[in-house]
Coordinates of C-alpha atoms and ligand atoms in Angstrom, one line a residue:
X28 CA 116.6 70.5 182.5
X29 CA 118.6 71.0 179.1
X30 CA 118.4 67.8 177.2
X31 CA 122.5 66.5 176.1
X32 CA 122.9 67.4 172.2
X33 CA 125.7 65.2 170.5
X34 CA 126.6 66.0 167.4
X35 CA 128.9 64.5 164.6
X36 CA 130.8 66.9 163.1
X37 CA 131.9 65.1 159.6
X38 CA 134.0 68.0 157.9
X39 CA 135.2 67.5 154.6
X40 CA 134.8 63.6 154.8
X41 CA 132.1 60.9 153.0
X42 CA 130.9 61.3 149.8
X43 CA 127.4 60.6 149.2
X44 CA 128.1 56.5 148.9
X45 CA 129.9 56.6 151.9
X46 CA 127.7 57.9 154.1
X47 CA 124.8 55.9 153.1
X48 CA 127.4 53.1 154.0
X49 CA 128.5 55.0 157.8
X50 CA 124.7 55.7 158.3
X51 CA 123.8 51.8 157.8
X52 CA 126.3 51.3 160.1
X53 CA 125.9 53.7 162.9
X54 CA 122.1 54.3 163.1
X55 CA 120.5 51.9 164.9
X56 CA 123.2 52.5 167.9
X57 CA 122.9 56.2 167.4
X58 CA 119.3 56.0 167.5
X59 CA 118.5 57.4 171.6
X60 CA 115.8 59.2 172.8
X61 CA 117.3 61.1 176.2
X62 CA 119.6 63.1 173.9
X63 CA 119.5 64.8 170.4
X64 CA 121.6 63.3 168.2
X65 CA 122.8 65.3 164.9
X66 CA 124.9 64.2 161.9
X67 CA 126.1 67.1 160.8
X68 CA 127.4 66.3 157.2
X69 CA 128.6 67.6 154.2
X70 CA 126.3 69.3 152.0
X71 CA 126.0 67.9 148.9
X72 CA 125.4 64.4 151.5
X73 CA 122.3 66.2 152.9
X74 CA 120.0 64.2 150.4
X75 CA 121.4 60.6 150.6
X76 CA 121.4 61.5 154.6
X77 CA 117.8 62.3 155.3
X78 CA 116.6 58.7 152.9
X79 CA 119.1 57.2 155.0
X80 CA 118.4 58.5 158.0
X81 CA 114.3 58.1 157.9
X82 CA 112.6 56.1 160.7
X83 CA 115.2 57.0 163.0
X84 CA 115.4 60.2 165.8
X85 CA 118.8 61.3 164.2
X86 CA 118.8 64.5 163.3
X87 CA 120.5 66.4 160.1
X88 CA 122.7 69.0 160.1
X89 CA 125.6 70.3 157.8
X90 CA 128.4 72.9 158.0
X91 CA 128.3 75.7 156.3
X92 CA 125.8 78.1 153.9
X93 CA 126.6 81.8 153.0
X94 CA 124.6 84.9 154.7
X95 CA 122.7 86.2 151.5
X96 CA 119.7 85.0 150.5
X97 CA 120.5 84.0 146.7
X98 CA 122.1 85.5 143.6
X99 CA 125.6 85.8 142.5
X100 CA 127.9 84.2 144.9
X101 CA 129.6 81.3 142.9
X102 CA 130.0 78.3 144.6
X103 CA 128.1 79.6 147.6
X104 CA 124.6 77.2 148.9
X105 CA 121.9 79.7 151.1
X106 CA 120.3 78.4 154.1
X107 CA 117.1 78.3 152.0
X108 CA 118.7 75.6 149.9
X109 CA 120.1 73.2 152.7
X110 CA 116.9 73.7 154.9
X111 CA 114.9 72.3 151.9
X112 CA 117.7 69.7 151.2
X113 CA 116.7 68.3 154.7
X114 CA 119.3 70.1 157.3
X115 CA 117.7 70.8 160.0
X116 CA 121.1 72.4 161.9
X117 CA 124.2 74.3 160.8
X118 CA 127.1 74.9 162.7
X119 CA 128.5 78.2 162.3
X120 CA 132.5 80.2 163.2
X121 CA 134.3 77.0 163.5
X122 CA 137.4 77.4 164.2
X123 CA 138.6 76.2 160.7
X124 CA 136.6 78.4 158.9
X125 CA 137.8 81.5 160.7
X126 CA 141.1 80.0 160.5
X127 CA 141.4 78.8 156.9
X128 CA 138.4 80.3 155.6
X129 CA 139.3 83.9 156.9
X130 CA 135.8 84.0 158.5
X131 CA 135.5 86.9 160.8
X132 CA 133.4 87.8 164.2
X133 CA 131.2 89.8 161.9
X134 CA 130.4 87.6 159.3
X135 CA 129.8 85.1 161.9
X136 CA 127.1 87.5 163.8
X137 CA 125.4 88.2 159.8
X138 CA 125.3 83.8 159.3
X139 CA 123.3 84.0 163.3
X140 CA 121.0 86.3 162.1
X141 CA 120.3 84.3 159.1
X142 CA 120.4 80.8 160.4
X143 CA 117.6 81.9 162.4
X144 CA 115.9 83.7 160.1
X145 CA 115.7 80.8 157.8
X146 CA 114.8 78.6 160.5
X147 CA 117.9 76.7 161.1
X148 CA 119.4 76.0 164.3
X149 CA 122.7 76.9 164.8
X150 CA 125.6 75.4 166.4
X151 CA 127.8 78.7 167.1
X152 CA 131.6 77.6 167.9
X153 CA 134.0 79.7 169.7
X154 CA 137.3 78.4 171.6
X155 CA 140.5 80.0 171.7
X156 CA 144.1 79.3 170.5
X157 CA 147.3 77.3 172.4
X158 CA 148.8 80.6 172.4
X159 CA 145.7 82.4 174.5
X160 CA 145.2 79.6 177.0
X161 CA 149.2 79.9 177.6
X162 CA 148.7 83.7 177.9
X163 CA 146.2 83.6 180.0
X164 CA 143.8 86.1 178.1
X165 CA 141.3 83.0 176.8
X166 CA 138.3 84.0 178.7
X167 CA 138.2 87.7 177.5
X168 CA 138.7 86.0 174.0
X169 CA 136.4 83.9 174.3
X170 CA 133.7 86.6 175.7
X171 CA 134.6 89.0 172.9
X172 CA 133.7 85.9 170.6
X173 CA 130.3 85.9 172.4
X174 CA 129.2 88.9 172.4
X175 CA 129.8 89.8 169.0
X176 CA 128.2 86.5 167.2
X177 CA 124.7 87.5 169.9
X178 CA 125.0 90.9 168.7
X179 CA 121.2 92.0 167.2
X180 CA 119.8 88.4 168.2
X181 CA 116.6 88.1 170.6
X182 CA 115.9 86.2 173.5
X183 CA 114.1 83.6 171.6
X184 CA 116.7 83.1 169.1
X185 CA 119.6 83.2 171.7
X186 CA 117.4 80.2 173.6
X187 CA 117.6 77.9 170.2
X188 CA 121.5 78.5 169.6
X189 CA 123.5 75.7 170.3
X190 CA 127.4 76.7 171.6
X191 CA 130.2 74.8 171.2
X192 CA 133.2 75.5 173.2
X193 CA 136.1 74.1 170.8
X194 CA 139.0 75.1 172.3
X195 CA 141.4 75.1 169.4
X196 CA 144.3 73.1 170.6
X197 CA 142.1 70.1 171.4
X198 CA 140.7 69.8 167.8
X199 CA 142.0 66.8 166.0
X200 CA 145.3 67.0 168.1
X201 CA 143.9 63.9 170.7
X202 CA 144.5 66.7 173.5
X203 CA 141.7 66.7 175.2
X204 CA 140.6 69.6 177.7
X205 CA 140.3 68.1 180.7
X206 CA 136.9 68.1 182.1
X207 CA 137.5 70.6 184.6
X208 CA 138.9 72.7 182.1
X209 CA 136.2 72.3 179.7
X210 CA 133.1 73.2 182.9
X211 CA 135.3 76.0 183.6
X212 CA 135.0 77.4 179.9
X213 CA 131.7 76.4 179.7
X214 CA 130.2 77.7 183.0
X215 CA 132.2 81.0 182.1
X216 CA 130.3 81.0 178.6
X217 CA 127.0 80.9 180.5
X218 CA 127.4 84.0 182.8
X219 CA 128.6 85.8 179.6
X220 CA 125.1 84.7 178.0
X221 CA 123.3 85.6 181.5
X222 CA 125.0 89.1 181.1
X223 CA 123.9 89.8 177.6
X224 CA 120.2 87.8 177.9
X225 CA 119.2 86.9 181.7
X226 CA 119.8 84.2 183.9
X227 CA 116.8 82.3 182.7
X228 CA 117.8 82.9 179.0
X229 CA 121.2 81.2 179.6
X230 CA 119.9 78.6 181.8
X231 CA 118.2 77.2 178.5
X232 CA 120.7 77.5 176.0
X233 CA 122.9 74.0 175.3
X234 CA 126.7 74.3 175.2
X235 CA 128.7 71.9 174.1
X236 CA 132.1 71.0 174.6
X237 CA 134.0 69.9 171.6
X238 CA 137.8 68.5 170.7
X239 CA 138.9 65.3 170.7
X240 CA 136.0 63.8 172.4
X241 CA 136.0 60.2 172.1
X242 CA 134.8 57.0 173.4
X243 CA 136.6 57.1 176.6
X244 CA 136.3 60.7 177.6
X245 CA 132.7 61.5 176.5
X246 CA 131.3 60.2 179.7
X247 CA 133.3 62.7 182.3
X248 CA 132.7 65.6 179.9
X249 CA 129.2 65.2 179.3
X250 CA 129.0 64.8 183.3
X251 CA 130.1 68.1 184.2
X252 CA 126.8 70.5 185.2
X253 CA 127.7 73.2 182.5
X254 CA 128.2 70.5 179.4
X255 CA 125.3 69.7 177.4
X256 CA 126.7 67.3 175.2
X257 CA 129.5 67.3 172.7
X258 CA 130.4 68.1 169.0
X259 CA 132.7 65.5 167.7
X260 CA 135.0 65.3 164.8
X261 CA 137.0 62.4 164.0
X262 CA 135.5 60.1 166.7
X263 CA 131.8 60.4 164.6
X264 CA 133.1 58.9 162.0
X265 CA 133.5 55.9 163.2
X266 CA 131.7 53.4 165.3
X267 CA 133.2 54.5 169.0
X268 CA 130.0 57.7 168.0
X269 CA 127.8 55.0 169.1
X270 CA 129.6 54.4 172.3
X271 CA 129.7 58.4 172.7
X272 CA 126.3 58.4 171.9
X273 CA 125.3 55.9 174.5
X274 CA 128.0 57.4 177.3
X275 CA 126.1 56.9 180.4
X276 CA 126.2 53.0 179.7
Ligands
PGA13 P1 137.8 66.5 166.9 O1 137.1 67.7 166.1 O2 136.8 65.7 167.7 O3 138.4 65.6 165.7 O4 138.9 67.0 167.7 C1 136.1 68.4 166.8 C2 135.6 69.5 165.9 O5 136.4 70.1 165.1 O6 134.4 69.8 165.9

């Protein structure tokens, strides 16, 4: 039995006053025991966030770290750094770092390989575009996506990645996959897994559905039997994440 992972995905939002003040305000709501809950905030908010979030279940997480260990990468933070800083997950290929960042599939695959290393656990998002679900040619996208983030990682590893299917035209847009359309993806994401790792390898690994989730939705997604929770964007930022949170009430 996979327990539901629910994650707030913060982006560029909060600065480190702020989310002491969003933390006051959401904790004790977003404070459940049948599912793992993450914040997943900025980095330079990972301090402020632990204090603030001690005493609770809520667990830490931020967005983004570079592949190499240390050295001379201006402006670049190593998984080192924001595990010590108190993160306890990362996500990793969102779409709008591939998109705007220009991340690719293989830097992607080095960032697994390192999240694990370091002891992270990663969130690994894949999803495809408006113009690939219209074309038809989403699933081999989205299994090309796959297989080349899991390239070089082991069974255990693979069974402590998190994947979040974020199908790009449902992120921020308020278009919602529906929740057939999102098990379908999701379900399809498994047997890729089962192909590369075995049945029981996939069978353990949590997939998330993410894009436009929100207080009214979260319920019939998190229903279906491939969906093991969600990660949210502008939904966590406000008080309906409680409601998401608690979506079986
Ligand atoms: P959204 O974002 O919930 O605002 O659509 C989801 C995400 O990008 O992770």
């Amino acid at each position: 039995m996979r327990k539901k992972i629910i994650a707030g995905n913060w982006k560029m939002n909060m600065t480190p006053t702020e989310t002491k003040e969003l933390i006051a305000k959401l904790k004790s709501g977003c404070d459940v025991k049948d599912a793992d809950v993450v914040f997943v905030v900025p980095s330079i908010d990972v301090t402020t966030a632990k204090a603030s979030l001690e005493g609770s279940n809520i667990k830490l997480g931020t967005q983004n770290f570079y592949f190499e260990d240390k050295g001379a990468f201006t402006g670049e933070i190593s998984a080192k750094m924001i595990l010590d800083a108190g993160a306890e997950y990362v996500i990793i290929g969102h779409s709008e770092r591939r998109m705007i960042f220009k991340e690719d599939d293989k830097m992607i695959n080095l960032k697994l390989k390192k999240a694990h290393e370091a002891g992270l656990k990663p969130i690994l998002c894949c999803g495809e575009s408006l113009e690939l679900r219209e074309a038809g040619t989403y699933k081999t996208f989205i299994e090309g996506q796959i297989k080349s983030a899991f390239d070089g990682i082991s069974d255990s590893d693979a069974k402590k990645t998190v994947v979040a299917y974020e199908p790009i035209w449902a992120i921020g847009t308020g278009k919602t996959a529906t929740s057939e359309e999102a098990e379908e993806v999701c379900k399809f994401i498994r047997e890729c897994l089962s192909k590369i790792y075995s049945n029981d390898v996939s069978e353990e690994i949590r997939i998330q559905y993410g894009g436009s989730v929100n207080a009214g939705n979260a319920k019939e997604l998190f229903g279906m039997p491939d969906i093991d929770g969600g990660l949210v964007g502008g939904a966590s930022l406000k008080e309906d994440f409680i409601k998401i949170v608690n979506y079986k009430e």
